[in-house]
CSV table of C-alpha atoms in Angstrom, one decimal:
chain,number,residue,atom,x,y,z
A,21,MET,CA,-0.1,0.1,-0.2
A,22,PHE,CA,1.1,3.7,-0.6
A,23,GLY,CA,2.0,5.0,2.9
A,24,VAL,CA,1.8,8.8,3.5
A,25,LEU,CA,5.3,10.2,3.5
A,26,MET,CA,7.5,10.9,0.9
A,27,ILE,CA,11.3,10.9,1.9
A,28,ASP,CA,14.7,10.9,0.1
A,29,VAL,CA,17.9,9.3,0.1
A,30,GLY,CA,21.5,9.3,0.7
A,31,GLY,CA,23.5,9.4,-2.7
A,32,THR,CA,23.5,7.2,-5.8
A,33,LEU,CA,23.4,3.6,-4.2
A,34,LEU,CA,21.0,3.0,-1.8
A,35,THR,CA,22.4,2.2,1.9
A,36,SER,CA,21.2,-0.3,4.8
A,37,ASP,CA,20.1,2.8,6.4
A,38,ASP,CA,17.6,4.0,3.1
A,39,ILE,CA,16.5,0.5,2.5
A,40,SER,CA,15.5,0.3,6.0
A,41,LEU,CA,13.1,3.9,5.8
A,42,ILE,CA,12.0,3.0,2.6
A,43,LYS,CA,10.2,-0.7,3.4
A,44,GLN,CA,8.6,1.7,6.1
A,45,ALA,CA,5.2,0.7,6.3
A,46,GLN,CA,4.2,4.5,5.9
A,47,VAL,CA,6.5,5.5,3.5
A,48,GLY,CA,4.7,5.8,-0.1
A,49,GLY,CA,7.5,7.9,-1.9
A,50,VAL,CA,10.6,8.9,-2.4
A,51,ILE,CA,12.2,11.9,-4.3
A,52,LEU,CA,15.2,12.1,-5.9
A,53,PHE,CA,17.8,15.1,-6.0
A,54,ALA,CA,21.0,16.2,-7.8
A,55,ARG,CA,22.9,14.2,-5.4
A,56,ASN,CA,21.2,10.9,-6.4
A,57,VAL,CA,22.1,11.6,-10.0
A,58,ALA,CA,25.4,10.7,-11.8
A,59,THR,CA,24.0,9.2,-15.1
A,60,PRO,CA,20.8,8.1,-16.5
A,61,GLU,CA,21.9,4.5,-16.5
A,62,GLN,CA,22.9,4.8,-12.5
A,63,VAL,CA,19.4,6.5,-12.2
A,64,ARG,CA,17.6,3.7,-13.5
A,65,GLN,CA,19.2,1.1,-11.9
A,66,LEU,CA,18.6,3.5,-8.2
A,67,CYS,CA,14.9,3.4,-8.9
A,68,ASP,CA,14.5,0.2,-9.9
A,69,ASP,CA,16.4,-1.2,-6.3
A,70,ILE,CA,14.1,1.5,-4.7
A,71,ARG,CA,11.2,-0.7,-6.1
A,72,TYR,CA,12.7,-4.0,-5.3
A,73,HIS,CA,12.2,-2.8,-1.7
A,74,ASN,CA,9.0,-1.0,-2.0
A,75,PRO,CA,6.7,-2.1,-4.9
A,76,ASP,CA,3.9,0.5,-3.8
A,77,ILE,CA,6.3,3.5,-4.0
A,78,LEU,CA,6.0,7.1,-6.2
A,79,ILE,CA,9.4,8.2,-7.3
A,80,GLY,CA,9.6,12.0,-7.7
A,81,VAL,CA,11.6,14.5,-8.5
A,82,ASP,CA,11.9,18.4,-9.4
A,83,GLN,CA,12.9,18.7,-13.2
A,84,GLU,CA,11.1,22.1,-13.9
A,85,GLY,CA,14.2,23.4,-16.3
A,86,GLY,CA,16.6,26.3,-15.6
A,87,ARG,CA,18.1,26.2,-12.5
A,88,VAL,CA,15.6,23.7,-10.9
A,89,ALA,CA,16.9,20.5,-12.5
A,90,ARG,CA,18.2,17.6,-11.0
A,91,LEU,CA,18.8,15.5,-13.8
A,92,ARG,CA,21.3,16.8,-15.9
A,93,GLN,CA,24.5,15.1,-16.9
A,94,GLY,CA,23.8,13.2,-19.7
A,95,PHE,CA,20.0,14.5,-20.1
A,96,THR,CA,18.9,16.8,-22.4
A,97,PRO,CA,18.8,20.7,-20.5
A,98,LEU,CA,15.5,22.4,-20.6
A,99,PRO,CA,15.0,26.2,-20.4
A,100,ALA,CA,13.7,28.3,-17.5
A,101,MET,CA,9.9,28.5,-18.3
A,102,GLY,CA,10.2,32.1,-17.8
A,103,ARG,CA,12.0,31.9,-21.1
A,104,LEU,CA,8.9,30.4,-22.7
A,105,GLY,CA,7.1,33.6,-21.5
A,106,GLU,CA,9.6,35.8,-22.6
A,107,LEU,CA,9.2,34.5,-26.2
A,108,PHE,CA,4.9,34.4,-25.7
A,109,ASP,CA,5.4,38.1,-26.0
A,110,SER,CA,6.7,38.2,-29.2
A,111,GLN,CA,6.2,34.8,-30.9
A,112,PRO,CA,2.7,33.4,-28.7
A,113,CYS,CA,2.2,30.7,-31.3
A,114,GLN,CA,5.7,29.1,-31.4
A,115,ALA,CA,5.7,29.7,-27.4
A,116,LEU,CA,2.5,27.6,-26.9
A,117,SER,CA,4.1,24.8,-29.6
A,118,LEU,CA,7.4,24.7,-28.0
A,119,ALA,CA,6.0,24.8,-24.1
A,120,TYR,CA,4.3,21.4,-25.5
A,121,ASP,CA,7.9,20.1,-26.8
A,122,CYS,CA,9.1,21.1,-23.0
A,123,GLY,CA,6.4,19.2,-21.3
A,124,TYR,CA,6.9,15.7,-23.3
A,125,LEU,CA,11.0,16.2,-23.6
A,126,MET,CA,10.9,16.7,-19.3
A,127,ALA,CA,8.1,13.6,-19.0
A,128,ALA,CA,9.7,11.2,-21.9
A,129,GLU,CA,13.2,11.6,-20.3
A,130,VAL,CA,12.2,11.3,-16.2
A,131,LEU,CA,9.8,8.1,-17.3
A,132,ALA,CA,12.6,6.6,-19.2
A,133,VAL,CA,14.8,6.4,-16.2
A,134,GLY,CA,11.9,4.9,-13.9
A,135,ILE,CA,10.8,8.3,-12.3
A,136,ASP,CA,7.0,8.5,-12.1
A,137,LEU,CA,6.8,12.6,-11.8
A,138,SER,CA,8.2,15.4,-12.0
A,139,PHE,CA,6.9,18.4,-9.7
A,140,ALA,CA,5.5,20.3,-12.6
A,141,PRO,CA,4.6,22.9,-13.8
A,142,VAL,CA,5.2,26.3,-11.3
A,143,LEU,CA,1.5,28.1,-11.7
A,144,ASP,CA,3.2,31.2,-9.6
A,145,LEU,CA,3.0,34.3,-11.1
A,146,ASP,CA,6.5,35.8,-11.6
A,147,GLY,CA,5.7,38.5,-9.4
A,148,ILE,CA,7.9,39.5,-6.4
A,149,SER,CA,8.9,36.0,-5.1
A,150,GLN,CA,12.6,35.5,-4.1
A,151,VAL,CA,12.4,32.0,-5.2
A,152,ILE,CA,10.4,32.0,-8.1
A,153,GLY,CA,10.9,34.4,-10.6
A,154,ASP,CA,11.9,32.5,-14.0
A,155,ARG,CA,10.6,29.3,-12.8
A,156,SER,CA,7.5,31.2,-13.3
A,157,PHE,CA,6.1,31.4,-17.4
A,158,HIS,CA,4.9,34.6,-16.8
A,159,ALA,CA,4.0,37.9,-14.7
A,160,HIS,CA,0.5,37.3,-16.4
A,161,THR,CA,-2.2,34.9,-15.5
A,162,GLU,CA,-3.3,34.6,-18.9
A,163,ALA,CA,0.2,34.0,-20.5
A,164,ILE,CA,0.5,31.2,-17.6
A,165,ILE,CA,-2.8,29.7,-18.2
A,166,ALA,CA,-2.1,29.1,-21.9
A,167,LEU,CA,1.8,27.7,-21.9
A,168,SER,CA,0.9,26.0,-18.7
A,169,THR,CA,-1.7,23.7,-20.6
A,170,ARG,CA,0.4,23.2,-23.7
A,171,PHE,CA,3.0,22.4,-21.0
A,172,MET,CA,0.7,19.7,-19.3
A,173,GLN,CA,-0.6,18.3,-22.2
A,174,GLY,CA,2.5,17.2,-23.5
A,175,MET,CA,3.7,15.9,-20.0
A,176,ARG,CA,0.6,13.8,-20.5
A,177,ALA,CA,1.0,12.9,-24.0
A,178,ALA,CA,4.0,11.1,-22.5
A,179,GLY,CA,2.4,9.2,-20.0
A,180,MET,CA,2.9,11.4,-16.5
A,181,ALA,CA,0.8,13.0,-14.2
A,182,THR,CA,1.1,17.0,-13.8
A,183,THR,CA,1.5,18.5,-10.4
A,184,ALA,CA,0.9,22.3,-9.9
A,185,LYS,CA,2.8,24.3,-7.4
A,186,HIS,CA,2.8,26.4,-5.1
A,187,PHE,CA,-0.9,26.4,-4.9
A,188,PRO,CA,-2.9,29.2,-3.8
A,189,GLY,CA,0.3,30.8,-5.3
A,190,HIS,CA,3.6,31.8,-4.0
A,191,GLY,CA,4.6,35.0,-6.5
A,192,SER,CA,2.7,37.6,-4.8
A,193,VAL,CA,4.9,36.9,-1.5
A,194,ALA,CA,8.5,38.3,-0.8
A,195,PRO,CA,9.9,36.0,1.7
A,196,ASP,CA,11.9,32.6,0.2
A,197,SER,CA,9.6,30.1,2.4
A,198,HIS,CA,12.6,27.5,2.1
A,199,ILE,CA,14.3,29.9,4.8
A,200,ALA,CA,11.8,32.6,6.3
A,201,ASP,CA,8.1,32.9,7.5
A,202,ALA,CA,6.2,34.0,4.3
A,203,ILE,CA,3.0,35.7,5.0
A,204,ASP,CA,0.3,37.0,2.3
A,205,GLN,CA,-2.2,40.0,3.9
A,206,ARG,CA,-3.9,40.2,0.9
A,207,SER,CA,-7.9,39.2,0.9
A,208,PHE,CA,-9.1,36.0,-0.8
A,209,GLU,CA,-10.5,38.0,-3.2
A,210,VAL,CA,-7.9,39.4,-4.5
A,211,ILE,CA,-5.7,36.4,-4.3
A,212,GLN,CA,-8.8,34.5,-6.2
A,213,ALA,CA,-8.6,37.3,-9.0
A,214,THR,CA,-4.9,36.5,-9.3
A,215,ASP,CA,-2.9,34.5,-8.1
A,216,MET,CA,-5.3,31.1,-7.6
A,217,GLN,CA,-6.6,31.9,-11.2
A,218,PRO,CA,-4.1,29.7,-13.0
A,219,PHE,CA,-4.8,27.1,-11.0
A,220,ILE,CA,-8.3,27.5,-11.2
A,221,GLN,CA,-8.5,27.6,-15.4
A,222,THR,CA,-6.1,24.9,-15.4
A,223,LEU,CA,-7.9,22.0,-13.3
A,224,PRO,CA,-9.0,19.8,-16.0
A,225,TRP,CA,-4.8,19.3,-16.6
A,226,LEU,CA,-4.1,18.6,-12.8
A,227,ASP,CA,-3.7,15.6,-11.1
A,228,ALA,CA,-1.9,16.9,-8.4
A,229,MET,CA,-1.2,20.1,-6.3
A,230,MET,CA,1.5,21.3,-4.1
A,231,PRO,CA,0.0,24.1,-1.6
A,232,ALA,CA,2.8,26.9,-0.5
A,233,HIS,CA,3.8,27.1,2.6
A,234,VAL,CA,2.6,30.8,2.8
A,235,ILE,CA,0.4,32.1,5.7
A,236,PHE,CA,-2.6,33.8,4.1
A,237,ASP,CA,-3.7,35.9,7.2
A,238,GLN,CA,-7.0,36.9,6.2
A,239,ILE,CA,-8.0,33.4,5.4
A,240,ASP,CA,-6.4,31.3,8.2
A,241,ASP,CA,-3.2,31.5,10.7
A,242,LYS,CA,-1.8,28.4,9.4
A,243,PRO,CA,0.3,27.7,6.0
A,244,ALA,CA,-1.8,26.7,2.9
A,245,GLY,CA,-0.6,23.4,3.4
A,246,PHE,CA,-1.6,23.2,7.1
A,247,SER,CA,-5.3,24.8,6.5
A,248,GLU,CA,-8.2,22.7,6.7
A,249,ILE,CA,-10.2,25.7,5.2
A,250,TRP,CA,-7.3,25.6,2.1
A,251,LEU,CA,-7.2,22.1,1.6
A,252,GLN,CA,-10.5,20.8,2.2
A,253,HIS,CA,-13.3,23.9,2.0
A,254,ILE,CA,-11.8,25.7,-0.8
A,255,VAL,CA,-9.7,22.9,-2.8
A,256,ARG,CA,-12.2,20.0,-2.4
A,257,GLU,CA,-15.2,21.7,-1.9
A,258,GLN,CA,-15.1,24.7,-3.8
A,259,LEU,CA,-13.1,24.0,-6.6
A,260,GLY,CA,-13.7,20.3,-7.1
A,261,PHE,CA,-10.4,19.2,-7.2
A,262,GLN,CA,-10.0,15.1,-6.8
A,263,GLY,CA,-6.4,14.6,-7.4
A,264,VAL,CA,-3.4,14.3,-5.0
A,265,LEU,CA,-2.4,17.0,-2.9
A,266,PHE,CA,1.1,16.8,-1.4
A,267,SER,CA,3.1,18.5,1.1
A,268,ASP,CA,6.0,20.9,-0.1
A,269,ASP,CA,9.0,19.8,1.9
A,270,LEU,CA,8.1,19.7,6.0
A,271,SER,CA,12.0,20.8,6.3
A,272,MET,CA,11.5,23.8,5.0
A,273,LYS,CA,11.3,26.9,7.6
A,274,ALA,CA,8.3,28.3,6.9
A,275,ALA,CA,6.8,24.7,7.7
A,276,GLN,CA,8.1,24.8,11.4
A,277,VAL,CA,5.5,27.1,13.1
A,278,VAL,CA,3.5,23.9,13.5
A,279,GLY,CA,6.0,22.4,15.8
A,280,GLY,CA,8.5,19.4,15.5
A,281,VAL,CA,8.5,16.6,12.4
A,282,SER,CA,5.8,13.9,13.9
A,283,GLU,CA,3.4,17.5,14.6
A,284,ARG,CA,4.1,18.6,11.1
A,285,VAL,CA,3.1,15.4,9.2
A,286,ARG,CA,0.2,14.7,11.6
A,287,ALA,CA,-1.0,18.7,10.6
A,288,ALA,CA,-0.5,18.2,6.7
A,289,ILE,CA,-2.4,15.0,6.3
A,290,THR,CA,-5.1,15.9,9.1
A,291,ALA,CA,-5.3,19.3,6.9
A,292,GLY,CA,-5.9,17.4,4.0
A,293,CYS,CA,-3.1,16.4,2.1
A,294,ASP,CA,-2.3,13.1,0.9
A,295,MET,CA,1.3,12.6,1.2
A,296,ALA,CA,3.9,14.7,3.4
A,297,LEU,CA,7.4,15.3,2.1
A,298,VAL,CA,10.1,15.3,4.4
A,299,CYS,CA,13.7,16.1,3.0
A,300,ASN,CA,17.3,16.6,3.8
A,301,ASP,CA,16.7,15.4,7.4
A,302,ARG,CA,17.4,11.9,7.8
A,303,VAL,CA,16.8,12.1,11.6
A,304,ALA,CA,13.5,13.6,11.2
A,305,ALA,CA,12.3,11.1,8.2
A,306,HIS,CA,12.9,8.5,11.1
A,307,GLU,CA,10.6,10.2,13.4
A,308,ALA,CA,8.3,10.7,10.5
A,309,ALA,CA,7.9,7.3,9.7
A,310,LEU,CA,7.4,6.3,13.3
A,311,SER,CA,5.3,8.8,14.1
A,312,ALA,CA,3.0,8.0,10.9
A,313,GLN,CA,2.3,4.4,11.9
A,314,GLU,CA,-0.8,6.3,13.6
A,315,LEU,CA,-2.2,7.9,10.5
A,316,PRO,CA,-4.5,6.3,8.6
A,317,TYR,CA,-3.2,5.4,4.9
A,318,PRO,CA,-4.3,7.6,2.2
A,319,ASN,CA,-6.7,7.2,-0.5
A,320,GLN,CA,-4.8,4.3,-2.8
A,321,GLU,CA,-6.4,4.6,-5.9
A,322,ARG,CA,-5.7,8.6,-6.1
A,323,LEU,CA,-2.1,7.8,-5.4
A,324,GLY,CA,-2.1,5.0,-7.6
A,325,ALA,CA,-3.1,6.9,-10.5
A,326,LEU,CA,-0.1,9.3,-10.4
A,327,CYS,CA,2.7,5.8,-11.3
A,328,GLY,CA,3.9,6.8,-14.3
A,329,LYS,CA,4.3,4.8,-17.8
A,330,THR,CA,7.7,4.0,-17.5
A,331,PRO,CA,9.1,2.4,-20.5
A,332,VAL,CA,11.6,-0.6,-20.8
A,333,TRP,CA,14.9,0.5,-20.1
A,334,GLN,CA,17.2,-0.3,-23.6
A,335,GLY,CA,20.4,-0.2,-21.9
A,336,SER,CA,20.9,3.8,-22.7
A,337,LEU,CA,18.7,6.9,-22.1
A,338,VAL,CA,18.4,7.8,-25.9
A,339,ALA,CA,17.5,4.2,-26.9
A,340,THR,CA,14.6,4.4,-24.2
A,341,CYS,CA,13.6,7.1,-25.1
A,342,GLU,CA,13.5,6.4,-28.9
A,343,GLN,CA,10.5,4.1,-27.5
A,344,PHE,CA,8.8,8.0,-27.1
A,345,LYS,CA,7.3,8.4,-30.7
A,346,TYR,CA,7.8,12.5,-30.3
A,347,TRP,CA,10.9,12.7,-28.1
A,348,SER,CA,13.0,13.0,-30.7
A,349,GLN,CA,11.6,15.7,-32.2
A,350,ALA,CA,10.4,17.5,-29.3
A,351,ARG,CA,14.4,17.3,-28.0
A,352,ASP,CA,15.4,18.8,-31.4
A,353,ASN,CA,12.9,21.5,-31.4
A,354,VAL,CA,13.7,22.7,-28.0
A,355,LEU,CA,17.3,22.8,-28.2
A,356,SER,CA,17.2,24.7,-31.5
A,357,ALA,CA,15.2,26.8,-29.7
A,358,PHE,CA,17.1,27.5,-26.7
A,359,PHE,CA,20.2,26.3,-26.8
A,360,ASP,CA,23.5,25.3,-28.7
A,361,THR,CA,22.8,22.2,-30.9
A,362,ASN,CA,26.3,21.1,-30.2
A,363,GLN,CA,25.9,20.9,-26.3
A,364,ALA,CA,22.6,18.7,-25.9
A,365,ASP,CA,24.6,17.5,-22.9
A,366,VAL,CA,26.0,20.5,-21.4
A,367,VAL,CA,25.8,20.7,-17.3
A,368,SER,CA,24.6,24.0,-15.8
A,369,LYS,CA,26.8,24.2,-12.6
A,370,SER,CA,24.2,26.1,-11.0
A,371,ASP,CA,21.9,23.3,-9.0
A,372,PRO,CA,20.3,24.5,-6.1
A,373,THR,CA,18.8,21.7,-4.7
A,374,GLN,CA,16.7,22.8,-2.2
A,375,TYR,CA,13.7,24.2,-4.3
A,376,LEU,CA,10.5,22.3,-4.5
């Protein structure tokens, strides 16, 4: 059965401690970071090993593009989504076509190495946030809606579920919730008319959502990911969303207002999250796995729907991706539009591993 926790592992190979944690009853997911990635072949083996020890598990990664991309060496580079937004202002048709290509390309390569889903796309506005910036498609909701829809259509065509973040929007809040408390003092009416619109308008394409660790103090005194008002009353009842709700990383600074990690996990699940992420803190992960035994199992059908269509490994990333009929064309289109085509395997030196 899928458990309520998504944890991380230490490196490119599983250790005995990793295995003991993966086999805990309430561990239902593993998220990979840059430290877990050496080559496509190694990542596929790591994912196969994880599933050997826990077949009922979701494997995720942040492969947004730009500065937030864990899979680099040997993978096709992806532009920051803000590059699509810039192109949209002058050549909207080309930008929309490339958004589809980016979604398909990303999903195909992530699935090829055995990972179920990338936590994408970012539907936040490119506003004043210190952590969003060009992770966002655009500063205007209409452009975000148009571009993200095509991106998600590409993901779905390749066989990957979509995960929109960070509901109801992080782009209009300046502090970085990874390292500071983030508070938005605007009214619900203003938030609904602006930051929430990309989520509302793309709802038919959303398979999962990740709420922000932001306190919207005119609505609730808790961060959205711990708020029954946001998750149950607004997301489930008002919007009618029936997909998966992932917490953002509960190790982040803005999540610590709730208490210790056991309290954070319990608060997130009780508020309405299906799965809680505890990353980059092994002691906390073990504590969370122990305390989570008291929690009920999440909706199995809902989580099972996120399992990716992983192709049979053919010995290399290229050979495996060739099983996706549009992968080669999407790759060529993205490389020619955004990169020197002679640098298909260039690895950026910038890799901020903390962003989700």
